[in-house]
mmCIF file of N, CA and C in Angstrom:
data_model
loop_
_atom_site.group_PDB
_atom_site.id
_atom_site.type_symbol
_atom_site.label_atom_id
_atom_site.label_comp_id
_atom_site.label_asym_id
_atom_site.label_seq_id
_atom_site.Cartn_x
_atom_site.Cartn_y
_atom_site.Cartn_z
ATOM 1 N N UNK A 1 104.361 68.322 50.508
ATOM 2 C CA UNK A 1 103.758 68.490 51.797
ATOM 3 C C UNK A 1 103.203 69.897 51.941
ATOM 4 N N UNK A 2 102.256 70.146 51.176
ATOM 5 C CA UNK A 2 101.626 71.450 51.207
ATOM 6 C C UNK A 2 100.472 71.495 52.203
ATOM 7 N N UNK A 3 100.166 70.385 52.832
ATOM 8 C CA UNK A 3 99.065 70.318 53.785
ATOM 9 C C UNK A 3 99.520 70.571 55.220
ATOM 10 N N UNK A 4 100.504 71.404 55.404
ATOM 11 C CA UNK A 4 100.979 71.700 56.760
ATOM 12 C C UNK A 4 99.958 72.553 57.492
ATOM 13 N N UNK A 5 99.755 72.234 58.740
ATOM 14 C CA UNK A 5 98.846 73.039 59.558
ATOM 15 C C UNK A 5 99.670 73.935 60.467
ATOM 16 N N UNK A 6 99.234 75.148 60.587
ATOM 17 C CA UNK A 6 99.943 76.082 61.459
ATOM 18 C C UNK A 6 99.153 76.246 62.750
ATOM 19 N N UNK A 7 99.879 76.389 63.811
ATOM 20 C CA UNK A 7 99.261 76.567 65.123
ATOM 21 C C UNK A 7 99.165 78.053 65.385
ATOM 22 N N UNK A 8 97.955 78.528 65.658
ATOM 23 C CA UNK A 8 97.734 79.948 65.918
ATOM 24 C C UNK A 8 97.615 80.177 67.423
ATOM 25 N N UNK A 9 98.115 81.325 67.845
ATOM 26 C CA UNK A 9 97.980 81.716 69.250
ATOM 27 C C UNK A 9 96.543 82.159 69.488
ATOM 28 N N UNK A 10 96.040 82.026 70.690
ATOM 29 C CA UNK A 10 94.682 82.487 70.988
ATOM 30 C C UNK A 10 94.559 83.979 70.720
ATOM 31 N N UNK A 11 93.426 84.399 70.178
ATOM 32 C CA UNK A 11 93.231 85.789 69.808
ATOM 33 C C UNK A 11 92.876 86.676 70.996
ATOM 34 N N UNK A 12 92.376 86.116 72.067
ATOM 35 C CA UNK A 12 91.907 86.923 73.196
ATOM 36 C C UNK A 12 93.037 87.400 74.097
ATOM 37 N N UNK A 13 94.169 86.783 74.102
ATOM 38 C CA UNK A 13 95.248 87.215 74.990
ATOM 39 C C UNK A 13 96.411 86.269 74.886
ATOM 40 N N UNK A 14 97.375 86.459 75.766
ATOM 41 C CA UNK A 14 98.558 85.618 75.772
ATOM 42 C C UNK A 14 98.230 84.249 76.357
ATOM 43 N N UNK A 15 99.043 83.299 76.029
ATOM 44 C CA UNK A 15 98.854 81.944 76.541
ATOM 45 C C UNK A 15 99.118 81.929 78.039
ATOM 46 N N UNK A 16 98.378 81.139 78.803
ATOM 47 C CA UNK A 16 98.600 81.092 80.250
ATOM 48 C C UNK A 16 99.959 80.478 80.570
ATOM 49 N N UNK A 17 100.568 80.996 81.615
ATOM 50 C CA UNK A 17 101.882 80.504 82.025
ATOM 51 C C UNK A 17 101.723 79.162 82.719
ATOM 52 N N UNK A 18 102.704 78.291 82.615
ATOM 53 C CA UNK A 18 102.647 77.011 83.315
ATOM 54 C C UNK A 18 102.613 77.220 84.823
ATOM 55 N N UNK A 19 102.140 76.224 85.547
ATOM 56 C CA UNK A 19 102.027 76.328 87.005
ATOM 57 C C UNK A 19 103.402 76.531 87.623
ATOM 58 N N UNK A 20 103.448 77.427 88.609
ATOM 59 C CA UNK A 20 104.699 77.669 89.321
ATOM 60 C C UNK A 20 105.493 78.816 88.721
ATOM 61 N N UNK A 21 105.067 79.337 87.577
ATOM 62 C CA UNK A 21 105.773 80.461 86.975
ATOM 63 C C UNK A 21 104.848 81.657 86.935
ATOM 64 N N UNK A 22 105.443 82.828 86.949
ATOM 65 C CA UNK A 22 104.620 84.025 86.932
ATOM 66 C C UNK A 22 104.212 84.361 85.509
ATOM 67 N N UNK A 23 103.134 85.118 85.394
ATOM 68 C CA UNK A 23 102.602 85.488 84.101
ATOM 69 C C UNK A 23 103.370 86.637 83.491
ATOM 70 N N UNK A 24 102.775 87.320 82.505
ATOM 71 C CA UNK A 24 103.457 88.404 81.820
ATOM 72 C C UNK A 24 103.792 89.568 82.737
ATOM 73 N N UNK A 25 102.997 89.783 83.777
ATOM 74 C CA UNK A 25 103.265 90.885 84.702
ATOM 75 C C UNK A 25 104.428 90.578 85.620
ATOM 76 N N UNK A 26 104.707 89.323 85.853
ATOM 77 C CA UNK A 26 105.809 88.920 86.725
ATOM 78 C C UNK A 26 105.496 89.182 88.183
ATOM 79 N N UNK A 27 106.352 88.692 89.051
ATOM 80 C CA UNK A 27 106.218 88.956 90.474
ATOM 81 C C UNK A 27 105.283 87.995 91.173
ATOM 82 N N UNK A 28 105.167 88.193 92.464
ATOM 83 C CA UNK A 28 104.349 87.348 93.322
ATOM 84 C C UNK A 28 102.910 87.812 93.250
ATOM 85 N N UNK A 29 101.987 86.866 93.065
ATOM 86 C CA UNK A 29 100.590 87.245 92.925
ATOM 87 C C UNK A 29 99.782 87.035 94.191
ATOM 88 N N UNK A 30 100.362 86.481 95.214
ATOM 89 C CA UNK A 30 99.706 86.356 96.510
ATOM 90 C C UNK A 30 98.436 85.539 96.473
ATOM 91 N N UNK A 31 97.404 85.979 97.188
ATOM 92 C CA UNK A 31 96.142 85.251 97.285
ATOM 93 C C UNK A 31 95.172 85.595 96.164
ATOM 94 N N UNK A 32 95.576 86.454 95.261
ATOM 95 C CA UNK A 32 94.704 86.879 94.175
ATOM 96 C C UNK A 32 94.409 85.709 93.261
ATOM 97 N N UNK A 33 93.165 85.541 92.881
ATOM 98 C CA UNK A 33 92.788 84.440 91.995
ATOM 99 C C UNK A 33 93.387 84.676 90.611
ATOM 100 N N UNK A 34 93.707 83.611 89.919
ATOM 101 C CA UNK A 34 94.312 83.733 88.597
ATOM 102 C C UNK A 34 93.336 84.427 87.662
ATOM 103 N N UNK A 35 93.827 85.452 86.992
ATOM 104 C CA UNK A 35 93.006 86.180 86.052
ATOM 105 C C UNK A 35 92.114 87.228 86.694
ATOM 106 N N UNK A 36 92.202 87.406 87.993
ATOM 107 C CA UNK A 36 91.379 88.400 88.681
ATOM 108 C C UNK A 36 91.925 89.808 88.473
ATOM 109 N N UNK A 37 91.189 90.800 88.919
ATOM 110 C CA UNK A 37 91.645 92.183 88.731
ATOM 111 C C UNK A 37 92.827 92.507 89.628
ATOM 112 N N UNK A 38 93.718 93.291 89.095
ATOM 113 C CA UNK A 38 94.887 93.718 89.870
ATOM 114 C C UNK A 38 94.507 94.910 90.734
ATOM 115 N N UNK A 39 95.181 95.090 91.855
ATOM 116 C CA UNK A 39 94.899 96.269 92.664
ATOM 117 C C UNK A 39 95.305 97.527 91.914
ATOM 118 N N UNK A 40 94.548 98.595 92.109
ATOM 119 C CA UNK A 40 94.803 99.840 91.402
ATOM 120 C C UNK A 40 96.104 100.469 91.871
ATOM 121 N N UNK A 41 96.728 101.161 90.973
ATOM 122 C CA UNK A 41 97.909 101.912 91.342
ATOM 123 C C UNK A 41 99.175 101.330 90.782
ATOM 124 N N UNK A 42 100.227 102.075 90.911
ATOM 125 C CA UNK A 42 101.521 101.666 90.398
ATOM 126 C C UNK A 42 102.397 101.178 91.519
ATOM 127 N N UNK A 43 103.652 101.571 91.492
ATOM 128 C CA UNK A 43 104.576 101.120 92.527
ATOM 129 C C UNK A 43 104.192 101.665 93.900
ATOM 130 N N UNK A 44 104.234 100.809 94.885
ATOM 131 C CA UNK A 44 103.926 101.222 96.252
ATOM 132 C C UNK A 44 102.450 101.183 96.576
ATOM 133 N N UNK A 45 101.611 100.773 95.651
ATOM 134 C CA UNK A 45 100.192 100.678 95.922
ATOM 135 C C UNK A 45 99.465 102.005 95.840
ATOM 136 N N UNK A 46 100.180 103.080 95.491
ATOM 137 C CA UNK A 46 99.517 104.376 95.373
ATOM 138 C C UNK A 46 98.906 104.475 93.987
ATOM 139 N N UNK A 47 97.670 104.853 93.908
ATOM 140 C CA UNK A 47 97.039 104.894 92.608
ATOM 141 C C UNK A 47 95.923 105.905 92.561
ATOM 142 N N UNK A 48 94.862 105.513 91.949
ATOM 143 C CA UNK A 48 93.737 106.406 91.731
ATOM 144 C C UNK A 48 92.784 106.331 92.913
ATOM 145 N N UNK A 49 93.309 106.542 94.105
ATOM 146 C CA UNK A 49 92.496 106.501 95.311
ATOM 147 C C UNK A 49 92.185 107.931 95.723
ATOM 148 N N UNK A 50 90.917 108.260 95.815
ATOM 149 C CA UNK A 50 90.507 109.606 96.166
ATOM 150 C C UNK A 50 90.084 109.638 97.624
ATOM 151 N N UNK A 51 90.770 110.423 98.414
ATOM 152 C CA UNK A 51 90.435 110.548 99.833
ATOM 153 C C UNK A 51 89.563 111.785 100.030
ATOM 154 N N UNK A 52 88.403 111.570 100.650
ATOM 155 C CA UNK A 52 87.512 112.686 100.900
ATOM 156 C C UNK A 52 88.085 113.611 101.954
ATOM 157 N N UNK A 53 87.837 114.901 101.786
ATOM 158 C CA UNK A 53 88.298 115.888 102.759
ATOM 159 C C UNK A 53 87.486 115.703 104.032
ATOM 160 N N UNK A 54 88.178 115.659 105.152
ATOM 161 C CA UNK A 54 87.496 115.490 106.424
ATOM 162 C C UNK A 54 86.916 116.829 106.861
ATOM 163 N N UNK A 55 85.702 116.783 107.346
ATOM 164 C CA UNK A 55 85.009 117.996 107.756
ATOM 165 C C UNK A 55 84.823 117.961 109.269
ATOM 166 N N UNK A 56 84.983 119.118 109.892
ATOM 167 C CA UNK A 56 84.854 119.209 111.344
ATOM 168 C C UNK A 56 83.422 118.890 111.773
ATOM 169 N N UNK A 57 83.293 117.933 112.663
ATOM 170 C CA UNK A 57 81.982 117.506 113.160
ATOM 171 C C UNK A 57 81.295 118.624 113.927
ATOM 172 N N UNK A 58 82.079 119.393 114.677
ATOM 173 C CA UNK A 58 81.515 120.444 115.510
ATOM 174 C C UNK A 58 81.079 121.645 114.682
ATOM 175 N N UNK A 59 81.788 121.921 113.585
ATOM 176 C CA UNK A 59 81.400 123.027 112.709
ATOM 177 C C UNK A 59 80.123 122.695 111.946
ATOM 178 N N UNK A 60 80.007 121.448 111.459
ATOM 179 C CA UNK A 60 78.821 121.072 110.689
ATOM 180 C C UNK A 60 77.570 121.010 111.565
ATOM 181 N N UNK A 61 77.719 120.580 112.808
ATOM 182 C CA UNK A 61 76.584 120.515 113.726
ATOM 183 C C UNK A 61 76.413 121.800 114.529
ATOM 184 N N UNK A 62 77.286 122.784 114.281
ATOM 185 C CA UNK A 62 77.257 124.103 114.925
ATOM 186 C C UNK A 62 77.282 123.989 116.451
ATOM 187 N N UNK A 63 78.244 123.196 116.953
ATOM 188 C CA UNK A 63 78.448 123.049 118.392
ATOM 189 C C UNK A 63 79.583 123.988 118.783
ATOM 190 N N UNK A 64 79.277 124.975 119.617
ATOM 191 C CA UNK A 64 80.307 125.934 120.029
ATOM 192 C C UNK A 64 81.046 125.458 121.267
ATOM 193 N N UNK A 65 80.295 125.134 122.324
ATOM 194 C CA UNK A 65 80.904 124.694 123.572
ATOM 195 C C UNK A 65 80.929 123.172 123.604
ATOM 196 N N UNK A 66 82.097 122.622 123.905
ATOM 197 C CA UNK A 66 82.229 121.172 124.029
ATOM 198 C C UNK A 66 82.186 120.842 125.517
ATOM 199 N N UNK A 67 81.108 120.221 125.987
ATOM 200 C CA UNK A 67 80.985 119.967 127.424
ATOM 201 C C UNK A 67 81.896 118.825 127.872
ATOM 202 N N UNK A 68 82.595 119.039 128.981
ATOM 203 C CA UNK A 68 83.487 118.004 129.505
ATOM 204 C C UNK A 68 82.706 116.877 130.148
ATOM 205 N N UNK A 69 81.416 117.088 130.440
ATOM 206 C CA UNK A 69 80.593 116.057 131.065
ATOM 207 C C UNK A 69 80.034 115.059 130.065
ATOM 208 N N UNK A 70 80.069 115.392 128.768
ATOM 209 C CA UNK A 70 79.539 114.513 127.729
ATOM 210 C C UNK A 70 80.594 113.463 127.372
ATOM 211 N N UNK A 71 80.620 112.378 128.156
ATOM 212 C CA UNK A 71 81.665 111.364 128.030
ATOM 213 C C UNK A 71 81.551 110.604 126.712
ATOM 214 N N UNK A 72 80.329 110.354 126.261
ATOM 215 C CA UNK A 72 80.143 109.628 124.991
ATOM 216 C C UNK A 72 80.739 110.395 123.815
ATOM 217 N N UNK A 73 80.574 111.678 123.807
ATOM 218 C CA UNK A 73 81.140 112.508 122.743
ATOM 219 C C UNK A 73 82.661 112.504 122.817
ATOM 220 N N UNK A 74 83.198 112.648 124.010
ATOM 221 C CA UNK A 74 84.649 112.735 124.185
ATOM 222 C C UNK A 74 85.348 111.405 123.917
ATOM 223 N N UNK A 75 84.692 110.290 124.198
ATOM 224 C CA UNK A 75 85.316 108.985 123.982
ATOM 225 C C UNK A 75 85.616 108.725 122.513
ATOM 226 N N UNK A 76 84.893 109.361 121.619
ATOM 227 C CA UNK A 76 85.152 109.200 120.198
ATOM 228 C C UNK A 76 86.450 109.833 119.754
ATOM 229 N N UNK A 77 86.997 110.724 120.577
ATOM 230 C CA UNK A 77 88.225 111.425 120.246
ATOM 231 C C UNK A 77 89.396 110.992 121.123
ATOM 232 N N UNK A 78 89.189 109.919 121.895
ATOM 233 C CA UNK A 78 90.250 109.356 122.722
ATOM 234 C C UNK A 78 90.520 107.941 122.225
ATOM 235 N N UNK A 79 91.784 107.616 121.974
ATOM 236 C CA UNK A 79 92.150 106.293 121.475
ATOM 237 C C UNK A 79 91.956 105.238 122.566
ATOM 238 N N UNK A 80 92.072 103.998 122.168
ATOM 239 C CA UNK A 80 91.875 102.873 123.083
ATOM 240 C C UNK A 80 92.870 102.897 124.245
ATOM 241 N N UNK A 81 94.066 103.364 123.979
ATOM 242 C CA UNK A 81 95.095 103.438 125.017
ATOM 243 C C UNK A 81 94.966 104.670 125.903
ATOM 244 N N UNK A 82 94.047 105.575 125.584
ATOM 245 C CA UNK A 82 93.840 106.759 126.409
ATOM 246 C C UNK A 82 94.417 108.026 125.820
ATOM 247 N N UNK A 83 95.032 107.955 124.654
ATOM 248 C CA UNK A 83 95.625 109.135 124.031
ATOM 249 C C UNK A 83 94.569 109.938 123.283
ATOM 250 N N UNK A 84 94.774 111.243 123.212
ATOM 251 C CA UNK A 84 93.891 112.100 122.434
ATOM 252 C C UNK A 84 94.257 111.922 120.962
ATOM 253 N N UNK A 85 93.256 111.644 120.135
ATOM 254 C CA UNK A 85 93.485 111.390 118.712
ATOM 255 C C UNK A 85 93.789 112.717 118.020
ATOM 256 N N UNK A 86 94.844 112.788 117.195
ATOM 257 C CA UNK A 86 95.197 114.048 116.524
ATOM 258 C C UNK A 86 94.155 114.465 115.488
ATOM 259 N N UNK A 87 94.134 115.744 115.182
ATOM 260 C CA UNK A 87 93.108 116.272 114.287
ATOM 261 C C UNK A 87 93.284 115.828 112.849
ATOM 262 N N UNK A 88 94.470 115.416 112.457
ATOM 263 C CA UNK A 88 94.657 114.920 111.087
ATOM 264 C C UNK A 88 93.933 113.585 110.877
ATOM 265 N N UNK A 89 93.646 112.882 111.974
ATOM 266 C CA UNK A 89 92.900 111.629 111.884
ATOM 267 C C UNK A 89 91.398 111.843 112.076
ATOM 268 N N UNK A 90 91.016 112.762 112.951
ATOM 269 C CA UNK A 90 89.601 112.965 113.226
ATOM 270 C C UNK A 90 88.957 113.942 112.263
ATOM 271 N N UNK A 91 89.716 114.890 111.728
ATOM 272 C CA UNK A 91 89.167 115.881 110.819
ATOM 273 C C UNK A 91 88.577 117.086 111.521
ATOM 274 N N UNK A 92 88.831 117.233 112.813
ATOM 275 C CA UNK A 92 88.318 118.362 113.571
ATOM 276 C C UNK A 92 89.169 119.592 113.266
ATOM 277 N N UNK A 93 88.531 120.757 113.187
ATOM 278 C CA UNK A 93 89.291 121.980 112.901
ATOM 279 C C UNK A 93 90.150 122.364 114.106
ATOM 280 N N UNK A 94 91.050 123.316 113.893
ATOM 281 C CA UNK A 94 92.042 123.668 114.915
ATOM 282 C C UNK A 94 91.395 124.205 116.197
ATOM 283 N N UNK A 95 90.446 125.125 116.039
ATOM 284 C CA UNK A 95 89.835 125.717 117.241
ATOM 285 C C UNK A 95 89.051 124.684 118.043
ATOM 286 N N UNK A 96 88.325 123.819 117.358
ATOM 287 C CA UNK A 96 87.569 122.796 118.075
ATOM 288 C C UNK A 96 88.474 121.719 118.652
ATOM 289 N N UNK A 97 89.617 121.466 118.016
ATOM 290 C CA UNK A 97 90.556 120.488 118.578
ATOM 291 C C UNK A 97 91.114 121.004 119.906
ATOM 292 N N UNK A 98 91.389 122.302 119.984
ATOM 293 C CA UNK A 98 91.879 122.882 121.242
ATOM 294 C C UNK A 98 90.824 122.801 122.336
ATOM 295 N N UNK A 99 89.586 123.111 121.989
ATOM 296 C CA UNK A 99 88.494 123.023 122.966
ATOM 297 C C UNK A 99 88.241 121.580 123.376
ATOM 298 N N UNK A 100 88.353 120.676 122.415
ATOM 299 C CA UNK A 100 88.174 119.252 122.674
ATOM 300 C C UNK A 100 89.250 118.734 123.621
ATOM 301 N N UNK A 101 90.487 119.152 123.390
ATOM 302 C CA UNK A 101 91.600 118.752 124.257
ATOM 303 C C UNK A 101 91.386 119.238 125.677
ATOM 304 N N UNK A 102 90.944 120.485 125.810
ATOM 305 C CA UNK A 102 90.687 121.043 127.141
ATOM 306 C C UNK A 102 89.564 120.280 127.838
ATOM 307 N N UNK A 103 88.508 119.928 127.097
ATOM 308 C CA UNK A 103 87.383 119.189 127.689
ATOM 309 C C UNK A 103 87.806 117.788 128.104
ATOM 310 N N UNK A 104 88.643 117.132 127.297
ATOM 311 C CA UNK A 104 89.119 115.782 127.638
ATOM 312 C C UNK A 104 89.979 115.832 128.900
ATOM 313 N N UNK A 105 90.829 116.833 128.994
ATOM 314 C CA UNK A 105 91.687 116.953 130.176
ATOM 315 C C UNK A 105 90.870 117.252 131.432
ATOM 316 N N UNK A 106 89.817 118.059 131.302
ATOM 317 C CA UNK A 106 88.948 118.322 132.447
ATOM 318 C C UNK A 106 88.211 117.053 132.869
ATOM 319 N N UNK A 107 87.742 116.289 131.893
ATOM 320 C CA UNK A 107 87.035 115.040 132.195
ATOM 321 C C UNK A 107 87.968 114.027 132.841
ATOM 322 N N UNK A 108 89.218 114.032 132.457
ATOM 323 C CA UNK A 108 90.197 113.133 133.095
ATOM 324 C C UNK A 108 90.436 113.535 134.553
ATOM 325 N N UNK A 109 90.535 114.825 134.800
ATOM 326 C CA UNK A 109 90.826 115.293 136.153
ATOM 327 C C UNK A 109 89.723 114.984 137.145
ATOM 328 N N UNK A 110 88.490 114.923 136.694
ATOM 329 C CA UNK A 110 87.406 114.576 137.623
ATOM 330 C C UNK A 110 86.961 113.129 137.435
ATOM 331 N N UNK A 111 87.812 112.328 136.824
ATOM 332 C CA UNK A 111 87.669 110.873 136.715
ATOM 333 C C UNK A 111 86.481 110.421 135.873
ATOM 334 N N UNK A 112 86.111 111.202 134.863
ATOM 335 C CA UNK A 112 85.093 110.748 133.928
ATOM 336 C C UNK A 112 85.721 109.940 132.792
ATOM 337 N N UNK A 113 86.962 110.271 132.456
ATOM 338 C CA UNK A 113 87.716 109.545 131.432
ATOM 339 C C UNK A 113 89.023 109.050 132.044
ATOM 340 N N UNK A 114 89.519 107.918 131.609
ATOM 341 C CA UNK A 114 90.791 107.424 132.142
ATOM 342 C C UNK A 114 91.983 108.162 131.537
ATOM 343 N N UNK A 115 93.054 108.253 132.308
ATOM 344 C CA UNK A 115 94.295 108.838 131.802
ATOM 345 C C UNK A 115 94.994 107.850 130.867
ATOM 346 N N UNK A 116 94.932 106.583 131.195
ATOM 347 C CA UNK A 116 95.568 105.529 130.393
ATOM 348 C C UNK A 116 94.679 104.293 130.420
ATOM 349 N N UNK A 117 94.975 103.383 129.485
ATOM 350 C CA UNK A 117 94.197 102.150 129.416
ATOM 351 C C UNK A 117 94.657 101.178 130.495
ATOM 352 N N UNK A 118 93.769 100.237 130.822
ATOM 353 C CA UNK A 118 94.136 99.195 131.786
ATOM 354 C C UNK A 118 95.067 98.199 131.122
ATOM 355 N N UNK A 119 95.908 97.591 131.916
ATOM 356 C CA UNK A 119 96.856 96.607 131.359
ATOM 357 C C UNK A 119 96.307 95.230 131.446
#
């Protein structure tokens, strides 16, 4: 019986796992399509994600005085609930954040901006 045939594994990769079992990576694959790209990064989802440095809008546009009457400008720095958005989220520099806070508070006092959101 020298005519035995040998079964070779596919050369392109490992054999697909049967349905209901995880592949070589293991774990839950969620809604990801079979064989699709994995999300970048290691444990915790942190990976090769580059976050751009936030630049102060007022410094780039060379705005010195922040007018309390400019409600459209101020609304961009007030959250939906009425809170002032912190500078780590908006990217505004420290000096402009202080001026922005003062302008928002002045606009609230003369009823141009709400103190809190409606319920």
